[in-house]
XYZ file of C-alpha atoms in Angstrom:
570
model
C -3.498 18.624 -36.307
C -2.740 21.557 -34.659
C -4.516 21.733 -30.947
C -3.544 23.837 -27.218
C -1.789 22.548 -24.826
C -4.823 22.158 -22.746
C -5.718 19.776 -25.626
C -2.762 17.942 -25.736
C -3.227 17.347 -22.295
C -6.917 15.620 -22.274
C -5.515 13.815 -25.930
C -1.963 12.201 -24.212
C -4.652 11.000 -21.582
C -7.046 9.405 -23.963
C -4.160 7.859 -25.820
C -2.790 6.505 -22.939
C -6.715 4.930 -22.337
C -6.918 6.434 -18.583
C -10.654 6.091 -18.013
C -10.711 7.760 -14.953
C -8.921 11.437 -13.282
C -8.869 12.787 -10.329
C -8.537 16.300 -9.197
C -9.692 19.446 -7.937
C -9.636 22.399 -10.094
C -8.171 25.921 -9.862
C -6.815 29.125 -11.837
C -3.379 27.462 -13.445
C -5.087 24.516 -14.641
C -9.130 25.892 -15.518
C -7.938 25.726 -19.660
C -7.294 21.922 -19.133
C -10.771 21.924 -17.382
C -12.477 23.572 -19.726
C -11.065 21.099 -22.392
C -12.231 17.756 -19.778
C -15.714 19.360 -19.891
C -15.871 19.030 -24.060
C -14.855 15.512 -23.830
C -16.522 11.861 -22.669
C -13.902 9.452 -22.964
C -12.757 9.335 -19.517
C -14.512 10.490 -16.123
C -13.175 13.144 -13.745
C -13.755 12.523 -10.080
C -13.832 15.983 -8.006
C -12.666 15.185 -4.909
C -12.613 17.811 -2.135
C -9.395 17.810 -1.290
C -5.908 17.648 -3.460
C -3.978 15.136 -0.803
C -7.316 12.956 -1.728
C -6.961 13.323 -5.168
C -3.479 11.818 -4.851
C -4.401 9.234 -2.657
C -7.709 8.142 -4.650
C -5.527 7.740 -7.702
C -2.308 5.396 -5.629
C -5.163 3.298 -4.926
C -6.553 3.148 -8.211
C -3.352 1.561 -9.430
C -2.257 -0.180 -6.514
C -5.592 -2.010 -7.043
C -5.484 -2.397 -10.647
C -2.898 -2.582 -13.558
C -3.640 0.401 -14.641
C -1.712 3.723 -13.911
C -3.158 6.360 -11.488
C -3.473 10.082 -12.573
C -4.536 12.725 -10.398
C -4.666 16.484 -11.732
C -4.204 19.592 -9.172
C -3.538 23.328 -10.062
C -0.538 25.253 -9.135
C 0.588 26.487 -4.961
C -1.578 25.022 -2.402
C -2.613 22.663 -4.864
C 0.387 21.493 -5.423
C 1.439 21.243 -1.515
C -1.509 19.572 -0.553
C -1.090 16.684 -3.003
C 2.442 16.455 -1.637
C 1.980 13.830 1.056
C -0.283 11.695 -1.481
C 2.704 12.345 -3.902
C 5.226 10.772 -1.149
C 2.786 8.527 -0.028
C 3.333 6.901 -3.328
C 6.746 6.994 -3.690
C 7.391 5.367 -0.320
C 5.496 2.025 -1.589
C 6.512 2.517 -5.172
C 3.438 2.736 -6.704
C 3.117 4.068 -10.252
C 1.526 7.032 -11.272
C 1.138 10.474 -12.768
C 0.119 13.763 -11.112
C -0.354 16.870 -13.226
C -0.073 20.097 -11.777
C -0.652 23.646 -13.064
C 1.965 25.999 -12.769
C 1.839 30.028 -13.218
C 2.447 31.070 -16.683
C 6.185 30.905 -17.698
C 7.158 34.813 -17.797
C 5.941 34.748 -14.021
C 8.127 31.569 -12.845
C 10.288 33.033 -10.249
C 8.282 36.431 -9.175
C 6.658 35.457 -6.467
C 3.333 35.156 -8.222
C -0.100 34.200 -6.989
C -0.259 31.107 -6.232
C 3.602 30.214 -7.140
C 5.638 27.492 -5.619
C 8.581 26.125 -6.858
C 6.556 22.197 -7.630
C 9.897 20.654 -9.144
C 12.036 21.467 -6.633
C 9.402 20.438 -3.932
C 8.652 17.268 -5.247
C 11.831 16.094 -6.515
C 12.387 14.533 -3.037
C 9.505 12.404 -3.507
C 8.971 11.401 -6.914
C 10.390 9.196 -9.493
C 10.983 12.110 -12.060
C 8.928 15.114 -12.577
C 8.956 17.215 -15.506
C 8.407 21.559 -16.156
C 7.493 21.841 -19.500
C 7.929 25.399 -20.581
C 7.208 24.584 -24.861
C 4.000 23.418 -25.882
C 5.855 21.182 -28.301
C 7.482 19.386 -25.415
C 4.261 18.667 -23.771
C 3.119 15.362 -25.406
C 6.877 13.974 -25.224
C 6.426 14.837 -21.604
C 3.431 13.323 -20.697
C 4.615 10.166 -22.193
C 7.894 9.868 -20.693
C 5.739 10.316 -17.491
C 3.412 7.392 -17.858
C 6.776 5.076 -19.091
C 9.274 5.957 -16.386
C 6.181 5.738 -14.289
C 5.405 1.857 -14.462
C 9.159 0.306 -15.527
C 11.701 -0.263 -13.297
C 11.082 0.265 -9.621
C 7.402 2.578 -10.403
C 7.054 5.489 -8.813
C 5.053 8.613 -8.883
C 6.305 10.861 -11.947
C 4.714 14.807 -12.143
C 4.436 16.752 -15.028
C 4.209 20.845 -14.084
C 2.461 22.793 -16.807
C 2.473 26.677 -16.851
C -0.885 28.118 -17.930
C 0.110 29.537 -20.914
C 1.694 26.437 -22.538
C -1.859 25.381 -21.615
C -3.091 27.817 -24.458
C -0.343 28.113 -26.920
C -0.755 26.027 -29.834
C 1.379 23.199 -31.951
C 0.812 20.190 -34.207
C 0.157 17.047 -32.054
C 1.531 13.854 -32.290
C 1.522 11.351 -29.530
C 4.794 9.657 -29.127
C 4.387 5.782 -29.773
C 7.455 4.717 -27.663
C 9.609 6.444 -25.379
C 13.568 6.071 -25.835
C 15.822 7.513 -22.822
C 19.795 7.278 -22.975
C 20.236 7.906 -19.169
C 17.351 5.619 -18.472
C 17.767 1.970 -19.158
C 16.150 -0.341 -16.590
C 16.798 -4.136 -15.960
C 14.266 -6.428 -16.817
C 16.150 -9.895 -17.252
C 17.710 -11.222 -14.500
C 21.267 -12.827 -14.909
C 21.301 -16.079 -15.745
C 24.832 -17.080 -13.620
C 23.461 -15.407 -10.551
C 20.298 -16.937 -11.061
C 21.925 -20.122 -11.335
C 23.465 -19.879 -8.174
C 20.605 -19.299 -6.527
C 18.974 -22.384 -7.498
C 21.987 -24.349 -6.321
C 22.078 -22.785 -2.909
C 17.945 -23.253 -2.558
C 18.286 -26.689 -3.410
C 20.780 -27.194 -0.926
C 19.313 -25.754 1.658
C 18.396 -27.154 4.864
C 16.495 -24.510 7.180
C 15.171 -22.266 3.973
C 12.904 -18.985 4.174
C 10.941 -17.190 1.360
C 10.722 -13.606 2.405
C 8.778 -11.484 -0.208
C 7.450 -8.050 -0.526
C 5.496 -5.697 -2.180
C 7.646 -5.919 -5.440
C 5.620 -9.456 -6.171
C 2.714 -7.774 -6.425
C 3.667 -4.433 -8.279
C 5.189 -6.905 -10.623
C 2.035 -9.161 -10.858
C 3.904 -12.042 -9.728
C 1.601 -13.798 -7.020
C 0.608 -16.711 -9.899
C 4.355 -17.536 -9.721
C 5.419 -17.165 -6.418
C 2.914 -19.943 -5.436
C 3.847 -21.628 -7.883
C 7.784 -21.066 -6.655
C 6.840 -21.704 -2.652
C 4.592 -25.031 -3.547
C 7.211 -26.680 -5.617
C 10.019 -26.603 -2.928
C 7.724 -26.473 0.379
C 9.468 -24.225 2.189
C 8.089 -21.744 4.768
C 6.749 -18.103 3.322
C 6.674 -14.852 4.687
C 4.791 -11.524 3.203
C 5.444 -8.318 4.465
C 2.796 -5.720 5.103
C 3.046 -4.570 1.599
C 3.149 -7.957 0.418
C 0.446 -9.604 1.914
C -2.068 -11.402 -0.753
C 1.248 -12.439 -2.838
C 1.711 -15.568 -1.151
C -2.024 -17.225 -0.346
C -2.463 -16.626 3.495
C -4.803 -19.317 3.581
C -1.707 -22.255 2.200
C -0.511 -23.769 5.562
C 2.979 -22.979 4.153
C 2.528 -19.156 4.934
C 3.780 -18.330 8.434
C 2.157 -14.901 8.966
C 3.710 -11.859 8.539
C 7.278 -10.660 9.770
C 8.748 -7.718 12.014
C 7.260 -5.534 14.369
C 4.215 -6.898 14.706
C 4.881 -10.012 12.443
C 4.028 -13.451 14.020
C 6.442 -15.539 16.283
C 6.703 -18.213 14.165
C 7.939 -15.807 11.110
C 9.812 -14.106 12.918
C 11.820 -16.765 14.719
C 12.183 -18.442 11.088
C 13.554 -15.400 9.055
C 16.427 -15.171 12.323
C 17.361 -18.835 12.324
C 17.011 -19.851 8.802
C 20.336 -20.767 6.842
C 19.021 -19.395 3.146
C 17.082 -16.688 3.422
C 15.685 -15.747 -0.569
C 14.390 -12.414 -0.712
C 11.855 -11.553 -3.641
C 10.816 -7.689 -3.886
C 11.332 -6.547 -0.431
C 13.527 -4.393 0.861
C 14.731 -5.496 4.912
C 12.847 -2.435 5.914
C 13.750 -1.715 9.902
C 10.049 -2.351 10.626
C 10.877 -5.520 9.205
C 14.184 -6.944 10.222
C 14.875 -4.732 13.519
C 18.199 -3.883 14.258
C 20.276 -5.061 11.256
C 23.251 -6.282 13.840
C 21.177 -8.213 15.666
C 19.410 -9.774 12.645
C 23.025 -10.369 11.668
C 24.289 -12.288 14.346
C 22.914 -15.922 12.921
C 24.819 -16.625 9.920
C 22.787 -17.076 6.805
C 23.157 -16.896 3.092
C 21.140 -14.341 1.570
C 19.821 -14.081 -1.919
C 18.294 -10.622 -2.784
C 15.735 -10.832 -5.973
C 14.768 -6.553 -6.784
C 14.879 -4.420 -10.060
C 16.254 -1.773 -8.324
C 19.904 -2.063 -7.669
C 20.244 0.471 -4.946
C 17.767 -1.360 -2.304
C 20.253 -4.497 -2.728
C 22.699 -4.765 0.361
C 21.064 -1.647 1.287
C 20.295 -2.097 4.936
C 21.812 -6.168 5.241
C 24.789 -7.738 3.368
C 23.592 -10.257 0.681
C 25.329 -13.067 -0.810
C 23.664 -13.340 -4.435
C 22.454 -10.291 -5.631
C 19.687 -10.553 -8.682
C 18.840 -7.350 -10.510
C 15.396 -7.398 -12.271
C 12.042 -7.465 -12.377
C 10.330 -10.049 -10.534
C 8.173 -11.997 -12.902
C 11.087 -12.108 -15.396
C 13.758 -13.541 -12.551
C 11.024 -16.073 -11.192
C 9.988 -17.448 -14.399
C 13.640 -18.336 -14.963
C 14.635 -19.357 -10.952
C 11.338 -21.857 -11.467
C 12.731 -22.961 -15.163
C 16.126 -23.482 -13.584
C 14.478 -25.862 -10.215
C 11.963 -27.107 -12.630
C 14.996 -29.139 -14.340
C 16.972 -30.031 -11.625
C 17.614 -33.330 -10.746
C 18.000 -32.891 -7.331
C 14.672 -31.381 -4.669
C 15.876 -30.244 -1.203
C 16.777 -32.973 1.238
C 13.286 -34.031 2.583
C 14.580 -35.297 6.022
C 15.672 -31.686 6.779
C 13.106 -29.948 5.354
C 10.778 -32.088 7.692
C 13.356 -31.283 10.779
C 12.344 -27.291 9.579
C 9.291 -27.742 9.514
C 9.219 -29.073 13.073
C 10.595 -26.569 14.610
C 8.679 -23.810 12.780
C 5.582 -25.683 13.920
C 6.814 -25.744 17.391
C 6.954 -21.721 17.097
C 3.467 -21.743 15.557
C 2.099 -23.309 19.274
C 2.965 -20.088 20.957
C -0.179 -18.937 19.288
C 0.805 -15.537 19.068
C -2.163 -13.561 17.917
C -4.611 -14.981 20.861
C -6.442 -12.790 22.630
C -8.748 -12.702 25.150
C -12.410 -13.388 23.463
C -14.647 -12.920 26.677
C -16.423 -9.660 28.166
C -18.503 -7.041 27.893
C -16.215 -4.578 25.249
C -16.069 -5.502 21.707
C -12.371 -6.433 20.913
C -10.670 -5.207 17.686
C -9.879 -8.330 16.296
C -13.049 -9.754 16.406
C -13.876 -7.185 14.584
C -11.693 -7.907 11.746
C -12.501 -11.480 12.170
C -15.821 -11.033 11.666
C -15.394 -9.187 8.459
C -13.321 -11.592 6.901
C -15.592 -14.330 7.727
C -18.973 -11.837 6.407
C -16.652 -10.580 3.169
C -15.535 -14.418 2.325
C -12.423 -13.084 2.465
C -12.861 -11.406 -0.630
C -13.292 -7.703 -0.304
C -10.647 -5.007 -1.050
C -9.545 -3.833 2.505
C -8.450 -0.528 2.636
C -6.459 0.635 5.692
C -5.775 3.889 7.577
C -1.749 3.990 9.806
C -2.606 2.895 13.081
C -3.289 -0.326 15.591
C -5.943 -0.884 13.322
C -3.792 -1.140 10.287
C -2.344 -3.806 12.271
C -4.908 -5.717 13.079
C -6.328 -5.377 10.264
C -2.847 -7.271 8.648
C -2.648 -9.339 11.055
C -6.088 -10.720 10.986
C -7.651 -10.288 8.027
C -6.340 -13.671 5.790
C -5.187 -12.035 2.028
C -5.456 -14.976 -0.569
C -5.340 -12.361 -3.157
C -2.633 -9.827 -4.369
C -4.176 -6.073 -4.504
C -6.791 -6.544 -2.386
C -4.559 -4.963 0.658
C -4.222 -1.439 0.091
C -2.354 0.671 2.623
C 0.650 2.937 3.380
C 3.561 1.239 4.646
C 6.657 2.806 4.117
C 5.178 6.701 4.952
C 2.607 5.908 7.563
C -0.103 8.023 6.451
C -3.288 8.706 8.626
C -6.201 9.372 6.497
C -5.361 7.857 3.295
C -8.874 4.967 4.027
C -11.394 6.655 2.662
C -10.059 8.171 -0.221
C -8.015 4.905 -0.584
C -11.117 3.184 -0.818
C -12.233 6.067 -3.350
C -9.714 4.666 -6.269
C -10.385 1.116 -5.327
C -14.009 1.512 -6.072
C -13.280 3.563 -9.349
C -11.117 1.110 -10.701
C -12.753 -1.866 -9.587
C -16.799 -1.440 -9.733
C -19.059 -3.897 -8.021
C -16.390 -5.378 -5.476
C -16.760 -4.947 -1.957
C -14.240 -2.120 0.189
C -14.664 -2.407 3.506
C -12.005 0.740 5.120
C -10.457 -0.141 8.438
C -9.916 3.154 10.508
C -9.402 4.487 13.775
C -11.524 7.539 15.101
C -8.424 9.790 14.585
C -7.415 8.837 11.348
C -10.847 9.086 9.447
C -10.727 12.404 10.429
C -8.327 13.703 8.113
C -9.719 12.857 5.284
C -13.395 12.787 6.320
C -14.904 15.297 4.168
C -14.612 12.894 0.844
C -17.956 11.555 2.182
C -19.116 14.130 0.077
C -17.209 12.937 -2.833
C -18.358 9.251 -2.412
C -22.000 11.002 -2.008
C -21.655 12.551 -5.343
C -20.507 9.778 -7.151
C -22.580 6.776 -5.107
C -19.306 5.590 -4.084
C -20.318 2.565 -1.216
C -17.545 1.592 0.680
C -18.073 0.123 3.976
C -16.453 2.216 6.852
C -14.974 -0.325 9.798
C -14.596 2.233 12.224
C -12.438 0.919 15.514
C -12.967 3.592 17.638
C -10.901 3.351 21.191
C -11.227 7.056 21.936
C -7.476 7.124 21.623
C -4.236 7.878 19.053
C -4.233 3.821 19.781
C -0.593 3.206 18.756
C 0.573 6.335 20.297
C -1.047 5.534 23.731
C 0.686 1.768 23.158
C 3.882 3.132 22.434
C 3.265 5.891 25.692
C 2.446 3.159 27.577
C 5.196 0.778 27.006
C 8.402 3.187 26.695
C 6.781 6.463 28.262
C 5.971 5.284 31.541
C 1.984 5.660 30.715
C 2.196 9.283 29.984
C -0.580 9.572 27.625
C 0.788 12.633 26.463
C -2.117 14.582 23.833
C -3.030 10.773 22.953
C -6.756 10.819 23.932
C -9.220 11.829 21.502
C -11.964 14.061 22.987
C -14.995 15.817 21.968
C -15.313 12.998 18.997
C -17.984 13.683 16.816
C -21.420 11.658 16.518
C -19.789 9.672 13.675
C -23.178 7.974 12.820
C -25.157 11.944 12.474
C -21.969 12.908 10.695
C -22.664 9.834 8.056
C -26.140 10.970 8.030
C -25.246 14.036 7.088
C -23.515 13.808 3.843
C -26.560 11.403 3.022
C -24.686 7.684 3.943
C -26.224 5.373 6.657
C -24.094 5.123 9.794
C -25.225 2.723 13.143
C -22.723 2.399 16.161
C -22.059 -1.044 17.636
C -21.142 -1.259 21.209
C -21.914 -5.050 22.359
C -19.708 -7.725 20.986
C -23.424 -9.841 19.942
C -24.016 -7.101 17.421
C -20.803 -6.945 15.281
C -21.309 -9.727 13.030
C -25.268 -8.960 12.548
C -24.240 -5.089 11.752
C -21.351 -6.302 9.446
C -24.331 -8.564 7.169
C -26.624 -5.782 7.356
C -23.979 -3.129 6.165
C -22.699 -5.813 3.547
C -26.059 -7.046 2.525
C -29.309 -4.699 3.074
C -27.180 -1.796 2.432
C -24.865 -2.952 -0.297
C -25.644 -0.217 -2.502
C -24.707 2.452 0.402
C -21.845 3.587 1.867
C -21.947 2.342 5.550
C -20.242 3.952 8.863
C -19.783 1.110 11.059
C -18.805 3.119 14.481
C -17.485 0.381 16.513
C -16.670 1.042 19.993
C -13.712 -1.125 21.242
C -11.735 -1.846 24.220
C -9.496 0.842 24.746
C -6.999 -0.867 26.679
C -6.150 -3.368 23.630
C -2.875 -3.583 21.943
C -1.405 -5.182 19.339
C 0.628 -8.170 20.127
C 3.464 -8.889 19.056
C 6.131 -6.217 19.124
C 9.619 -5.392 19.030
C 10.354 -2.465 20.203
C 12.123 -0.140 18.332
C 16.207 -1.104 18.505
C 15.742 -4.754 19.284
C 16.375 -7.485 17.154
C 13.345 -10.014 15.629
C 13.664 -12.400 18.721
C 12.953 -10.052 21.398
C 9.908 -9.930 20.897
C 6.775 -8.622 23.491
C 4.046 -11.226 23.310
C 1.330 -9.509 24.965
C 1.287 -7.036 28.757
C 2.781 -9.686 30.049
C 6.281 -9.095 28.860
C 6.419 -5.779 29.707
């Protein structure tokens, strides 16, 4: 069957059973369009920006096991879907943008609308692809959704010139996808995995420190399973948090900057530390020689290779994915003989628990100004604990972590390693998409729904209802923390004035929007937005202290033990 590219394009999709694109038209890419229009097997969503299309579709796979695909046209499409690219490929998560280019006898004129896309994006992407023959275009596309979600995922971009979008071939959809330089470990090895067990069995102050890789490799089921069997003290990162079950009285909150005490304490003064998808990030571990100074044995579970004794030394390196090295590390303890010595597991345990009374994430309950984490509190309690909470990069992303208890993996969706402000709402976009009927509550500050704010319209058109948790402190909150802590209280272009009514705003692009100011009314406005408006989307302007911070910290260059517990340590 002979068809265009621009039908090759909407047929890879279909084969690959995406049900769902999103993009934004333009010139380079209005032949693919066109073909979109003709079809009905998946749904585009026009969003009204390209760095939302990006973002909608991270957070349609981040929430899902299904692969995000966004579609933008060639120059400022392609830049403004940049940061949603690297967005991605900061937290690893797997999908495919495809981007119109300017027909191939124009590449390197200076056309309209030209930009070199491979060469910007090749910082930030897995692999990305400019297909100049028609007849490379399927092979492309499918390469693209395979090098996509094995291995360590990551975004992967295919850049199509307008004309290949009209020229014409026979298609044929690859059926599997067979790369010489591209070979990625699956199976852990069985020695090293060995050796692991031995060393876990004979610990006597262990740690489980996991990351997002659990969860991208849908591993939660067996990481409980892994942390209840030897009863030894878990720790999920900020992109890991729903792997382990917050709610299990073995999880001891999360670790690094603003990780608990008790975690904290525990990942410095354990003696086997077992690492399972994370990556000792320095918002994690602090100042690697100071986090070095305790002697420890380290065993470092990730399918990449390159993150292992990236940042800290390890002692057994495992290379492979996840699921596969856990099902075989709980196989291997599973017929042991021999369980960890129970007196000094017990002794551990102790002295975590002693940790645990410092009751690190009190704070002061009483007053007149609603406080942040009641906030979040409250919406865990009115949610069950079930919704999908989305996340802006702030003190509310904190919060938000730090408060809201994750029993689920995929239900926390945020950026971690790129910080991104604005990615909430469109965040919350792809969550919806992918998961219909589920609550989203987004958890934003007044500065970061801004950037992103006019997808309203989008969720308008497409009766989108995501609850907006808006934590508004009049502030750039972590920028006036960190001002106020290490820049003498110079709140240098940190205040936010001449807001916007955020509840007219809401009203405008046809949503409901109250504003809660009294610390009485949060919980009643949280069960009205979740319950008489649960078909609506809701903007929830609350208006918080805005003197809070978020406690703990370690400051940048310290080590996880010097840690700020609240003012007071300043």
């Amino acid at each position: 069957m002979e068809l265009s590219g621009a039908e090759i394009v909407v047929r890879c999709l279909q084969d690959e059973g995406v049900k769902h694109v999103f993009g934004y038209p333009g010139g380079a890419v209005l032949f693919i369009y066109d073909e979109i229009f003709k079809q009905d097997k998946f749904q585009h969503i026009l969003v009204r920006h390209e760095q939302a299309a990006v973002h909608a579709a991270d957070a349609y796979s981040r929430s899902s096991k299904s692969i995000g695909v966004a579609l933008v046209t060639s120059g400022p499409g392609v830049t403004n879907a940049v940061t949603g690219i690297a967005t991605a490929y900061m937290d690893s998560i797997p999908m495919v943008i495809l981007t119109g280019q300017v027909p191939t006898h124009a590449i390197g004129l200076d056309a309209f609308q030209e930009c070199d896309t491979v060469g910007i994006t090749r910082p930030c992407v897995k692999h990305n692809f400019l297909v100049k023959d028609v007849r490379e275009l399927a092979g492309a596309i499918k390469k693209a959704f395979y090098i996509a979600q094995s291995g360590r995922p990551g975004p992967v971009l295919v850049d199509i010139p307008k004309d290949v979008t009209v020229a014409r071939c026979e298609y044929a959809y690859p059926r599997e996808v067979s790369m010489r330089s591209y070979k990625p470990v699956a199976k852990g090895h069985s020695g090293q995995i060995k050796k692991a067990v031995q060393l876990l069995l004979s610990a006597e102050r262990p740690m489980v420190y996991t990351g997002g890789g659990v969860i991208l490799a849908n591993a939660a089921d067996l990481l409980n399973r892994f942390v209840n069997l030897l009863g030894f003290p878990c720790t999920n990162t900020l992109m890991g948090l729903g792997a382990f079950e917050a709610s299990n009285e073995k999880f001891v909150g999360m670790p690094g900057m603003h990780g608990t005490y008790e975690a904290n304490m525990a990942m410095q003064h354990c003696d086997v530390l077992i690492a399972i998808g994370a990556r000792f990030d320095d918002r994690v571990i602090g100042n690697p020689k100071h986090f070095s100074t305790n002697p420890r044995k380290i065993i470092h579970i990730d399918v990449d290779p390159s993150s292992i004794s990236k940042r800290v030394k390890v002692d057994i390196p495992i290379v492979g994915d996840v699921r596969e090295v856990l099902i075989e590390l709980l196989a291997q303890i599973e017929a042991a003989t021999s369980r960890p010595d129970a007196a000094n597991l017990a002794a551990w345990w102790k002295q975590v628990n002693e940790w645990r009374k410092k009751d690190c994430l009190r704070y002061e309950k009483n007053g007149d100004a609603i406080k942040p984490q009641y906030v979040v509190e409250k919406l865990w309690e009115v949610t069950g604990g079930n919704a999908f909470v989305t996340s802006d990069v702030g003190q509310h992303q904190m919060w938000a972590a730090q408060y809201y208890r994750f029993d689920k993996p995929r239900r926390w969706i945020n950026s971690g390693g790129l910080g991104t402000m604005g990615v909430g709402l469109p965040y919350a976009m792809g969550v919806q998409m992918a998961n219909p009927g589920a609550d989203v509550a987004v958890i934003t500050g007044e500065g970061s729904i801004q950037m992103c704010i006019q997808e309203l319209s989008t969720c308008k058109q497409y009766r989108l209802t995501p609850k907006i948790i808006n934590l508004n402190n009049r502030y750039l909150g972590m920028v006036r923390q960190w001002q106020q802590i290490d820049y003498g209280g110079r709140y240098a272009e940190s205040y936010v004035d001449a807001l916007p009514d955020f509840v007219k705003l809401a009203e405008a692009y046809g949503h409901v929007g109250f504003q809660i100011d009294k610390p009485a009314d949060v919980e009643p406005a949280l069960k009205e937005a979740f319950g008489k408006y649960k078909d609506r989307l809701v903007f929830l302007d609350f208006i918080t202290d805005q003197k809070e911070n978020v406690w703990p910290m370690v400051k940048a260059g310290k080590g996880l033990t010097e840690m700020l517990l609240g003012s007071e340590d300043l």
